[in-house]
CSV table of C-alpha atoms in Angstrom, one decimal:
chain,number,residue,atom,x,y,z
A,1,MET,CA,-6.1,5.1,-64.1
A,2,LEU,CA,-5.6,7.5,-61.2
A,3,SER,CA,-2.0,8.4,-60.7
A,4,ASP,CA,-0.4,7.8,-56.6
A,5,LEU,CA,-1.2,11.4,-56.1
A,6,GLU,CA,-3.8,11.6,-57.4
A,7,ARG,CA,-5.0,8.9,-55.4
A,8,GLN,CA,-3.2,10.2,-52.2
A,9,ASP,CA,-5.0,13.3,-52.6
A,10,ASP,CA,-8.5,10.5,-52.4
A,11,GLU,CA,-6.9,9.3,-49.5
A,12,ILE,CA,-7.0,12.2,-47.6
A,13,PHE,CA,-9.7,13.8,-48.5
A,14,ALA,CA,-11.4,10.8,-47.6
A,15,ILE,CA,-9.7,10.8,-44.0
A,16,GLU,CA,-10.5,14.1,-44.0
A,17,ASN,CA,-13.9,14.1,-43.5
A,18,ILE,CA,-14.4,11.2,-41.3
A,19,CYS,CA,-11.6,12.3,-38.5
A,20,SER,CA,-12.0,15.9,-36.9
A,21,PRO,CA,-9.0,18.4,-36.9
A,22,ASN,CA,-7.7,16.9,-33.6
A,23,GLN,CA,-6.9,13.2,-34.6
A,24,PHE,CA,-6.1,14.5,-38.4
A,25,ARG,CA,-4.1,16.5,-40.2
A,26,TYR,CA,-1.8,17.2,-43.2
A,27,LYS,CA,0.8,19.4,-45.3
A,28,LYS,CA,2.0,19.1,-48.8
A,29,LYS,CA,4.9,19.3,-49.3
A,30,THR,CA,7.3,17.4,-51.9
A,31,ASN,CA,5.8,14.4,-50.0
A,32,ILE,CA,2.3,14.3,-48.1
A,33,GLU,CA,2.5,14.4,-44.4
A,34,CYS,CA,0.1,13.3,-42.2
A,35,PHE,CA,-0.5,13.4,-38.8
A,36,PHE,CA,-2.7,11.5,-36.7
A,37,SER,CA,-3.6,10.9,-33.0
A,38,VAL,CA,-6.1,8.4,-32.0
A,39,SER,CA,-7.8,7.3,-29.1
A,40,CYS,CA,-7.2,3.6,-28.6
A,41,GLU,CA,-11.4,1.6,-27.5
A,42,LEU,CA,-11.2,0.0,-24.2
A,43,ALA,CA,-12.6,-3.9,-24.2
A,44,ASN,CA,-13.9,-2.4,-20.6
A,45,GLU,CA,-15.7,0.6,-19.7
A,46,ASN,CA,-12.3,1.1,-16.9
A,47,VAL,CA,-8.5,-0.2,-17.2
A,48,LEU,CA,-6.6,-0.9,-13.9
A,49,ILE,CA,-2.8,0.7,-14.0
A,50,ASP,CA,-0.5,-2.4,-12.4
A,51,TYR,CA,2.5,-2.2,-11.0
A,52,LYS,CA,3.9,-4.2,-7.5
A,53,ASN,CA,4.5,-1.3,-5.8
A,54,VAL,CA,1.5,0.3,-6.4
A,55,THR,CA,-0.5,1.3,-2.5
A,56,LYS,CA,-4.0,2.2,-4.1
A,57,LYS,CA,-5.5,0.9,-7.0
A,58,VAL,CA,-6.4,3.7,-9.9
A,59,TYR,CA,-8.5,3.3,-12.3
A,60,ILE,CA,-8.9,5.2,-15.8
A,61,LYS,CA,-11.1,4.8,-18.6
A,62,TYR,CA,-9.2,7.3,-21.0
A,63,LEU,CA,-6.2,6.6,-22.5
A,64,PRO,CA,-4.2,8.7,-24.1
A,65,PRO,CA,-4.6,8.5,-27.6
A,66,VAL,CA,-1.5,6.4,-30.2
A,67,ARG,CA,0.8,9.0,-32.6
A,68,LEU,CA,1.1,8.0,-35.8
A,69,TYR,CA,3.4,10.0,-38.2
A,70,VAL,CA,3.3,9.9,-41.7
A,71,GLN,CA,5.8,10.6,-45.2
A,72,LEU,CA,3.1,9.0,-48.7
A,73,PRO,CA,6.3,9.0,-50.7
A,74,LYS,CA,5.8,9.4,-54.9
A,75,ASP,CA,4.9,6.3,-56.3
A,76,TYR,CA,2.6,4.8,-52.9
A,77,PRO,CA,0.4,3.1,-53.1
A,78,SER,CA,1.2,1.4,-56.5
A,79,ALA,CA,4.8,0.5,-55.6
A,80,SER,CA,6.0,1.4,-52.0
A,81,PRO,CA,4.9,1.7,-47.9
A,82,PRO,CA,4.1,5.3,-46.5
A,83,LYS,CA,7.2,5.3,-43.9
A,84,TYR,CA,6.2,6.7,-40.8
A,85,ASN,CA,6.6,6.7,-37.2
A,86,ILE,CA,4.7,5.9,-33.8
A,87,ALA,CA,4.8,7.3,-30.4
A,88,ILE,CA,2.9,5.4,-28.1
A,89,ASN,CA,4.1,6.9,-24.7
A,90,TRP,CA,1.9,4.3,-22.4
A,91,MET,CA,3.1,1.2,-23.4
A,92,THR,CA,6.2,-0.5,-23.3
A,93,PRO,CA,8.5,-0.7,-25.7
A,94,TRP,CA,8.3,-4.3,-26.9
A,95,GLN,CA,4.8,-4.0,-27.5
A,96,VAL,CA,5.2,-0.5,-29.6
A,97,SER,CA,7.5,-2.6,-31.7
A,98,LEU,CA,4.9,-5.3,-31.6
A,99,THR,CA,2.2,-2.4,-33.5
A,100,CYS,CA,5.4,-1.5,-36.1
A,101,GLN,CA,5.2,-5.1,-37.4
A,102,LYS,CA,1.3,-6.0,-37.4
A,103,LEU,CA,1.2,-2.0,-39.1
A,104,ASP,CA,3.7,-3.5,-41.9
A,105,GLU,CA,2.6,-7.3,-41.6
A,106,LEU,CA,-1.8,-5.2,-42.7
A,107,TRP,CA,0.0,-3.9,-45.9
A,108,GLN,CA,1.8,-6.7,-47.1
A,109,ARG,CA,-1.7,-8.5,-47.0
A,110,ASN,CA,-3.1,-4.8,-49.1
A,111,GLU,CA,0.2,-4.2,-50.7
A,112,SER,CA,-0.5,-1.6,-54.0
A,113,ASN,CA,-3.4,0.0,-51.9
A,114,GLU,CA,-4.6,2.3,-49.5
A,115,ILE,CA,-3.5,1.5,-46.4
A,116,LEU,CA,-3.6,4.4,-44.2
A,117,PHE,CA,-8.0,4.0,-42.9
A,118,ILE,CA,-7.1,0.3,-42.6
A,119,TRP,CA,-4.0,1.4,-40.5
A,120,LEU,CA,-6.5,3.9,-38.5
A,121,GLU,CA,-8.9,1.3,-37.9
A,122,PHE,CA,-6.1,-1.0,-36.2
A,123,LEU,CA,-5.5,1.3,-34.1
A,124,LYS,CA,-8.8,2.4,-33.0
A,125,SER,CA,-10.4,-0.5,-32.2
A,126,ASP,CA,-8.2,-3.7,-32.1
A,127,LEU,CA,-4.9,-2.8,-30.8
A,128,LEU,CA,-5.4,-3.3,-27.1
A,129,ASN,CA,-6.7,-7.0,-27.9
A,130,PHE,CA,-3.8,-7.6,-30.4
A,131,LEU,CA,-1.9,-6.6,-27.4
A,132,HIS,CA,-3.9,-8.5,-24.8
A,133,ILE,CA,-5.2,-5.5,-23.0
A,134,GLU,CA,-8.6,-6.0,-21.1
A,135,ASP,CA,-8.4,-5.1,-17.5
A,136,ILE,CA,-5.5,-4.1,-16.9
A,137,LEU,CA,-2.3,-1.9,-18.6
A,138,GLU,CA,0.6,-2.8,-17.1
A,139,VAL,CA,3.2,-0.3,-16.1
A,140,SER,CA,6.0,-1.7,-14.5
A,141,TYR,CA,9.3,-1.6,-17.2
A,142,LEU,CA,8.0,2.1,-17.6
A,143,MET,CA,7.5,2.9,-13.7
A,144,GLU,CA,11.0,1.2,-13.0
A,145,LEU,CA,12.5,3.2,-15.7
A,146,TYR,CA,11.2,6.5,-13.9
A,147,GLU,CA,12.5,5.0,-10.9
A,148,ASN,CA,16.0,4.3,-12.3
A,149,PRO,CA,16.8,5.9,-14.9
A,150,ASP,CA,19.9,5.3,-15.1
A,151,ASP,CA,19.5,1.2,-14.6
A,152,GLU,CA,21.6,-0.5,-17.7
A,153,PHE,CA,19.3,-2.9,-17.8
A,154,LEU,CA,16.6,-1.3,-18.8
A,155,LEU,CA,18.3,1.3,-21.3
A,156,GLU,CA,19.5,-1.7,-22.8
A,157,VAL,CA,15.6,-2.7,-23.4
A,158,LEU,CA,15.9,0.3,-25.5
A,159,ASN,CA,18.2,-0.7,-28.1
A,160,TRP,CA,16.3,-3.9,-28.7
A,161,THR,CA,13.1,-1.6,-30.1
A,162,ASP,CA,11.9,-0.3,-33.7
A,163,GLU,CA,13.7,2.9,-34.9
A,164,ARG,CA,10.8,3.7,-35.4
A,165,VAL,CA,9.0,4.0,-31.9
A,166,VAL,CA,9.3,8.0,-30.8
A,167,TYR,CA,9.7,8.0,-27.6
A,168,GLY,CA,8.5,11.2,-25.4
A,169,GLY,CA,8.7,11.8,-21.5
A,170,LEU,CA,10.2,8.3,-21.2
A,171,PHE,CA,11.9,8.8,-18.2
A,172,LEU,CA,8.4,11.2,-16.6
A,173,ASN,CA,6.3,8.9,-14.0
A,174,PRO,CA,3.6,7.1,-16.3
A,175,ILE,CA,0.8,6.5,-13.6
A,176,GLU,CA,0.7,10.5,-12.7
A,177,ARG,CA,0.5,11.0,-16.6
A,178,LEU,CA,-2.3,8.5,-17.0
A,179,LYS,CA,-4.2,10.1,-14.2
A,180,GLU,CA,-4.0,13.3,-15.7
A,181,TYR,CA,-4.8,13.1,-18.7
A,182,ASN,CA,-7.9,10.6,-17.8
A,183,GLU,CA,-8.8,13.9,-15.6
A,184,SER,CA,-8.6,15.8,-18.5
A,185,ARG,CA,-10.3,13.9,-21.6
A,186,ASP,CA,-12.8,12.9,-18.8
A,187,ARG,CA,-13.6,16.7,-17.9
A,188,PHE,CA,-13.5,17.4,-21.6
A,189,GLU,CA,-16.3,14.7,-23.1
A,190,PHE,CA,-18.2,16.7,-19.5
A,191,GLU,CA,-17.9,20.5,-20.9
A,192,SER,CA,-18.9,18.7,-24.6
A,193,GLN,CA,-21.8,17.4,-23.2
A,194,PHE,CA,-25.4,18.9,-21.4
A,195,HIS,CA,-26.6,18.2,-18.3
A,196,LEU,CA,-29.3,18.5,-15.4
A,197,CYS,CA,-29.1,20.4,-12.5
A,198,ASP,CA,-29.4,18.7,-9.3
A,199,ILE,CA,-30.8,21.2,-7.4
A,200,CYS,CA,-33.1,23.8,-10.1
A,201,PHE,CA,-33.8,20.2,-12.4
A,202,CYS,CA,-32.4,23.0,-15.5
A,203,THR,CA,-30.8,21.5,-18.5
A,204,SER,CA,-27.0,23.0,-18.7
A,205,ALA,CA,-24.4,22.7,-21.6
A,206,GLY,CA,-21.3,21.0,-19.7
A,207,GLN,CA,-19.1,24.4,-19.5
A,208,MET,CA,-21.7,26.5,-17.7
A,209,CYS,CA,-21.7,23.1,-14.8
A,210,ILE,CA,-20.0,21.6,-12.3
A,211,ARG,CA,-19.5,18.1,-11.5
A,212,VAL,CA,-18.9,17.0,-7.6
A,213,ASP,CA,-15.1,14.9,-7.5
A,214,GLY,CA,-15.9,12.0,-5.7
A,215,CYS,CA,-19.5,11.3,-6.6
A,216,ASN,CA,-19.7,12.7,-10.3
A,217,HIS,CA,-23.1,14.9,-9.7
A,218,ALA,CA,-23.8,17.9,-11.5
A,219,PHE,CA,-25.3,21.1,-11.2
A,220,CYS,CA,-25.8,24.5,-12.7
A,221,LYS,CA,-22.9,26.8,-11.4
A,222,GLU,CA,-24.3,29.1,-10.7
A,223,CYS,CA,-26.7,27.2,-8.5
A,224,ILE,CA,-23.5,25.4,-6.8
A,225,LEU,CA,-22.2,28.8,-6.0
A,226,GLN,CA,-25.4,30.4,-4.2
A,227,TYR,CA,-24.9,26.9,-1.9
A,228,LEU,CA,-21.8,27.5,-0.7
A,229,THR,CA,-22.3,30.8,-0.3
A,230,MET,CA,-25.5,29.6,2.2
A,231,LYS,CA,-23.0,26.6,3.5
A,232,ILE,CA,-19.7,28.9,4.4
A,233,ASN,CA,-22.1,32.2,5.7
A,234,GLU,CA,-23.6,28.9,8.7
A,235,ARG,CA,-19.4,29.0,9.1
A,236,TYR,CA,-19.8,25.1,7.8
A,237,VAL,CA,-16.4,23.6,7.3
A,238,LEU,CA,-17.5,19.9,6.1
A,239,ILE,CA,-19.6,20.6,3.3
A,240,GLN,CA,-21.7,17.6,1.6
A,241,CYS,CA,-21.8,17.5,-2.4
A,242,PRO,CA,-25.4,18.9,-2.2
A,243,ALA,CA,-27.6,15.5,-3.9
A,244,ALA,CA,-30.5,14.0,-2.2
A,245,ASP,CA,-28.6,11.4,0.3
A,246,CYS,CA,-25.3,11.7,-1.4
A,247,LYS,CA,-22.8,11.7,1.6
A,248,VAL,CA,-19.5,12.9,-0.8
A,249,LYS,CA,-17.8,15.8,1.3
A,250,MET,CA,-16.7,19.1,-1.2
A,251,LYS,CA,-12.8,19.2,-1.5
A,252,CYS,CA,-11.1,22.3,-0.6
A,253,SER,CA,-9.8,22.9,-3.4
A,254,GLN,CA,-13.1,22.9,-5.8
A,255,ILE,CA,-15.2,25.0,-3.2
A,256,ARG,CA,-12.2,27.5,-4.0
A,257,GLY,CA,-12.4,26.7,-7.8
A,258,ILE,CA,-15.7,27.4,-7.3
A,259,CYS,CA,-16.3,31.0,-4.9
A,260,SER,CA,-14.6,34.6,-5.4
A,261,THR,CA,-11.8,35.1,-3.3
A,262,GLU,CA,-13.5,36.8,-1.0
A,263,LEU,CA,-15.9,34.0,0.2
A,264,PHE,CA,-13.3,31.1,0.0
A,265,GLN,CA,-10.7,33.5,3.2
A,266,LYS,CA,-13.7,32.8,5.0
A,267,TYR,CA,-14.3,30.0,4.3
A,268,GLU,CA,-10.6,29.2,4.9
A,269,GLU,CA,-10.7,31.1,8.1
A,270,TYR,CA,-13.8,29.1,9.5
A,271,LEU,CA,-11.8,25.8,8.5
A,272,PHE,CA,-7.8,26.8,10.6
A,273,GLU,CA,-10.6,27.7,13.8
A,274,LYS,CA,-11.4,24.5,13.2
A,275,GLN,CA,-8.8,22.4,12.3
A,276,ILE,CA,-6.8,24.2,16.0
A,277,LEU,CA,-10.0,23.2,17.7
A,278,ASN,CA,-9.3,19.2,16.0
A,279,MET,CA,-5.8,19.7,16.7
A,280,LYS,CA,-6.3,19.5,20.7
A,281,LYS,CA,-8.1,16.4,20.3
A,282,LEU,CA,-4.9,15.1,17.5
A,283,ASN,CA,-1.4,12.9,17.7
A,284,LEU,CA,1.0,13.7,16.2
A,285,VAL,CA,2.9,10.9,14.1
A,286,TYR,CA,5.2,10.9,10.5
A,287,CYS,CA,5.3,8.7,8.2
A,288,PRO,CA,7.1,5.5,8.2
A,289,ARG,CA,8.4,5.0,5.0
A,290,ARG,CA,11.8,6.3,4.4
A,291,PHE,CA,10.9,9.0,0.9
A,292,CYS,CA,7.5,9.9,2.5
A,293,GLN,CA,8.4,11.1,6.0
A,294,LYS,CA,5.3,13.5,5.9
A,295,ALA,CA,3.3,14.3,9.2
A,296,VAL,CA,0.1,12.4,10.1
A,297,TYR,CA,-2.9,13.4,12.7
A,298,VAL,CA,-4.0,11.1,14.3
A,299,LYS,CA,-7.3,11.3,17.7
A,300,PHE,CA,-5.4,10.2,20.9
A,301,GLY,CA,-5.5,6.9,21.8
A,302,GLU,CA,-6.6,5.8,17.8
A,303,SER,CA,-4.2,3.1,16.1
A,304,LEU,CA,-4.5,3.7,12.7
A,305,ALA,CA,-2.7,6.3,10.9
A,306,SER,CA,-3.5,7.0,6.4
A,307,CYS,CA,-0.2,9.3,5.6
A,308,PRO,CA,-2.3,11.6,2.9
A,309,ALA,CA,0.6,11.8,0.4
A,310,CYS,CA,1.9,8.4,-0.3
A,311,GLU,CA,-1.6,6.7,1.0
A,312,TYR,CA,0.3,3.9,3.8
A,313,ASN,CA,-1.7,2.2,6.2
A,314,PHE,CA,0.7,1.7,9.2
A,315,CYS,CA,-0.3,1.8,12.8
A,316,ALA,CA,0.5,5.1,15.2
A,317,PHE,CA,2.0,3.2,18.1
A,318,CYS,CA,4.5,0.8,16.5
A,319,PHE,CA,4.8,1.7,12.7
A,320,LYS,CA,4.6,-1.1,10.8
A,321,VAL,CA,2.1,-1.7,8.7
A,322,TYR,CA,-1.3,-1.0,9.6
A,323,HIS,CA,-2.3,-4.8,11.8
A,324,GLY,CA,-6.2,-3.5,12.9
A,325,VAL,CA,-6.9,-4.9,16.0
A,326,SER,CA,-3.9,-7.3,16.9
A,327,ALA,CA,-1.4,-6.3,19.1
A,328,CYS,CA,1.6,-5.0,18.4
A,329,GLU,CA,4.2,-6.6,18.1
A,330,MET,CA,7.7,-6.6,20.9
A,331,ASP,CA,11.2,-8.3,21.0
A,332,SER,CA,12.0,-9.8,24.2
A,333,LYS,CA,13.7,-6.3,25.2
A,334,GLU,CA,10.9,-3.7,24.6
A,335,LYS,CA,9.1,-7.0,26.5
A,336,LEU,CA,10.6,-5.9,29.3
A,337,GLN,CA,10.6,-2.0,29.5
A,338,LEU,CA,6.8,-2.9,29.0
A,339,ILE,CA,6.2,-5.1,32.2
A,340,LYS,CA,8.5,-2.0,34.3
A,341,GLU,CA,6.4,0.3,32.4
A,342,TYR,CA,2.7,-1.0,33.5
A,343,GLU,CA,4.3,-1.3,37.0
A,344,SER,CA,4.7,2.0,38.0
A,345,ALA,CA,2.2,3.5,35.4
A,346,ASP,CA,-0.7,5.0,37.0
A,347,LEU,CA,-4.4,4.3,35.7
A,348,ALA,CA,-4.8,6.8,33.0
A,349,LYS,CA,-1.2,5.4,31.7
A,350,LYS,CA,-2.3,1.2,32.1
A,351,LYS,CA,-5.3,2.1,30.3
A,352,PHE,CA,-2.8,3.4,27.3
A,353,LEU,CA,-0.8,0.4,27.2
A,354,ASP,CA,-3.8,-1.5,26.6
A,355,LYS,CA,-4.8,0.1,24.0
A,356,LYS,CA,-1.6,0.0,23.1
A,357,TYR,CA,-0.8,-3.6,23.4
A,358,GLY,CA,-3.9,-5.2,24.1
A,359,ARG,CA,-4.8,-6.5,27.7
A,360,HIS,CA,-4.8,-9.9,27.1
A,361,GLN,CA,-0.5,-9.8,25.5
A,362,ILE,CA,-0.2,-7.5,28.6
A,363,ARG,CA,-0.9,-10.3,30.4
A,364,GLN,CA,0.3,-13.5,28.4
A,365,ILE,CA,3.5,-11.3,28.7
A,366,VAL,CA,3.6,-10.6,32.8
A,367,GLU,CA,2.9,-14.6,33.0
A,368,LYS,CA,6.0,-16.2,31.3
A,369,GLN,CA,8.2,-13.4,32.0
A,370,LEU,CA,6.8,-14.3,36.1
A,371,THR,CA,7.5,-18.2,34.3
A,372,ASN,CA,11.0,-17.8,32.5
A,373,GLU,CA,12.1,-16.2,36.4
A,374,TYR,CA,10.3,-19.0,38.6
A,375,LEU,CA,12.2,-22.1,36.6
A,376,GLN,CA,15.3,-20.2,36.2
A,377,LYS,CA,15.1,-19.2,40.2
A,378,ASN,CA,13.6,-23.1,41.2
A,379,THR,CA,14.6,-25.5,38.1
A,380,LYS,CA,18.0,-27.1,36.8
A,381,ALA,CA,18.8,-28.9,33.9
A,382,CYS,CA,19.2,-32.8,33.7
A,383,PRO,CA,23.4,-33.1,33.0
A,384,THR,CA,22.6,-36.3,30.8
A,385,CYS,CA,19.4,-35.1,29.1
A,386,GLY,CA,18.5,-31.6,30.0
A,387,VAL,CA,14.5,-31.8,31.2
A,388,VAL,CA,14.1,-29.5,33.4
A,389,THR,CA,13.3,-30.0,37.1
A,390,ALA,CA,12.4,-29.0,40.1
A,391,LYS,CA,13.0,-29.8,43.8
A,392,LEU,CA,10.1,-29.3,46.1
A,393,THR,CA,10.9,-30.6,49.5
A,394,GLY,CA,13.7,-34.2,50.8
A,395,CYS,CA,18.2,-34.2,50.0
A,396,ASN,CA,20.0,-33.2,47.4
A,397,LEU,CA,20.2,-36.1,45.7
A,398,MET,CA,18.3,-36.0,42.1
A,399,THR,CA,17.1,-38.5,40.4
A,400,CYS,CA,15.8,-37.4,36.6
A,401,SER,CA,12.2,-39.1,36.0
A,402,HIS,CA,13.2,-38.5,32.3
A,403,CYS,CA,16.4,-40.2,31.7
A,404,HIS,CA,16.7,-41.9,35.4
A,405,SER,CA,20.5,-40.7,36.3
A,406,GLN,CA,21.5,-38.9,38.5
A,407,PHE,CA,22.8,-35.9,39.6
A,408,CYS,CA,24.0,-33.5,42.8
A,409,TRP,CA,21.1,-30.6,43.4
A,410,LEU,CA,23.4,-28.2,45.0
A,411,CYS,CA,26.7,-28.0,41.9
A,412,ASN,CA,24.0,-29.7,39.2
A,413,SER,CA,26.7,-32.8,38.1
A,414,LYS,CA,26.4,-36.3,37.1
A,415,ILE,CA,26.9,-39.3,39.8
A,416,VAL,CA,27.9,-42.2,38.0
A,417,SER,CA,28.9,-44.2,41.0
A,418,SER,CA,27.7,-47.1,42.8
A,419,ASP,CA,27.9,-45.2,46.0
A,420,GLU,CA,25.0,-42.4,45.1
A,421,TYR,CA,25.8,-40.7,48.7
A,422,GLU,CA,29.3,-40.6,48.5
A,423,HIS,CA,29.5,-37.6,46.6
A,424,PHE,CA,28.0,-36.4,49.5
A,425,LYS,CA,30.2,-37.7,51.8
A,426,SER,CA,33.3,-37.5,50.6
A,427,THR,CA,36.0,-34.0,51.7
A,428,THR,CA,37.4,-34.2,48.3
A,429,ASN,CA,33.7,-32.8,46.7
A,430,GLY,CA,34.0,-29.3,48.4
A,431,PRO,CA,30.7,-26.9,48.2
A,432,CYS,CA,28.3,-30.6,48.5
A,433,SER,CA,30.3,-32.3,51.7
A,434,GLY,CA,28.1,-33.2,54.5
A,435,ARG,CA,25.1,-31.3,53.1
A,436,LEU,CA,22.2,-34.0,51.6
A,437,PHE,CA,19.8,-32.5,53.3
A,438,GLU,CA,20.6,-29.3,53.4
A,439,PRO,CA,16.7,-27.0,52.8
A,440,ILE,CA,16.2,-24.7,49.7
A,441,ASP,CA,14.6,-21.2,50.1
A,442,ASN,CA,11.0,-22.2,48.5
A,443,GLN,CA,11.6,-25.8,50.3
A,444,ILE,CA,7.9,-26.9,52.3
A,445,ASP,CA,8.5,-28.3,55.4
A,446,ASP,CA,5.4,-27.4,57.3
A,447,PHE,CA,2.2,-26.5,56.0
A,448,ASP,CA,0.3,-23.1,58.4
A,449,PRO,CA,-2.5,-21.6,56.9
A,450,GLU,CA,-2.2,-19.4,59.0
A,451,VAL,CA,1.3,-17.7,57.5
A,452,ASP,CA,1.9,-16.5,54.4
A,453,ASN,CA,4.6,-18.7,52.7
A,454,GLY,CA,4.9,-16.0,49.8
A,455,TYR,CA,2.5,-17.9,47.0
A,456,ASP,CA,-0.2,-15.9,47.1
A,457,ILE,CA,2.3,-13.1,45.7
A,458,VAL,CA,0.7,-13.2,42.2
A,459,PRO,CA,-2.9,-12.8,42.1
A,460,ASN,CA,-4.1,-17.0,40.6
A,461,TRP,CA,-1.3,-19.0,41.0
A,462,ASN,CA,-1.6,-21.9,40.0
A,463,LEU,CA,1.2,-24.0,40.9
A,464,ASP,CA,-0.2,-27.5,39.6
A,465,MET,CA,0.2,-26.2,36.4
A,466,PHE,CA,3.7,-25.1,36.6
A,467,LEU,CA,4.5,-29.0,38.3
A,468,ASN,CA,2.8,-30.3,34.7
A,469,MET,CA,5.6,-29.5,33.0
A,470,LEU,CA,8.3,-29.7,34.9
A,471,HIS,CA,9.8,-33.7,35.7
A,472,ALA,CA,10.2,-33.7,39.1
A,473,ARG,CA,11.6,-37.0,41.5
A,474,HIS,CA,14.3,-37.4,44.5
């Protein structure tokens, strides 16, 4: 029968032949110490990074590896389990603690047997399924810890974590770290394969190729350099991917990495000239988010502004979240200011205001304002029920058409006397005495079609519309 040390040597030899040097390393001291870097297999091609305040969906196809540090006791595997520490920096503390519990459970099921390969297979193939991570990776806790590193509750959660869990970069931005690793791993995978150039149709090693960001079309470095040289010498600043029917624009940062210093300086000069010309057609606004405040250029007359820093889409007129073709919201003060501004504006200014607020909304605001002014000037509320009443002609003794109570049009007081005209006959009633038939300013006594009575001031003014809204009776 083999001794524990012999069994350990055999296990290490087998794993060394299965794993690459990047995945497994070990050293012998008093005990054997091992380091594993295990990449988890995704159930789907991509996984979505989920966070409650995320402004743009981020998908990744590679997760950072699980780091497992193992020390083999002298009586392993016959009596004692391996001692280990584990680091999974893109998981929550409770998820990593559950992983530790699962590793312990696997040892208990296979006690006195070699366990390292079983652990590796679990971490590689079954870990995400065990934690129910399929299409979405939740990072809200890690993001909140990054944004609020002094939050006592968030820090308290760390005290509940299994003591074998190791943290690295815990207070860094988890989304940025995941994106950086995904890009680095994706680039490594690309460079380790062979690719067909879409220009010369020759196959080259990935290290000799360039992949265009945004469309992933591959070209050999020599061909893409010749293509960029030709385009820049022709003073192109928006350079498309050279693949057939591809409309993706190459990024300035990628062009810099391909071109020589002299060629890129020439490209920058042409780009600067183009930007100066475009700035004459652009309006400068600033991102309304307090933590951002970056400058954003928008075409004159356009409402959609997209911040290049935080990717927030907002209205360039009202600076609220972008609302499409819907008009900007306004409070009552802003509406009054708009009416004054529109009345005094020239034709160009009116066209701009029509674009900003919408012609239909401006018309509604003006009509509503005129309606309110008309009601304030020419109507009064019944002192009993509050129904708005208008007086067109007749005496100042009013009868509400809703509650049938009587009141004085002049002082708006309720009349309860058995002789309703006493209010206008008595000399003790002050200003109302003797004014039963006093006309009002807009009273129509004699209609003459040749005389302008002031009712055509507002185009398409519909007096019947207001009369239908009011309860009038005298």
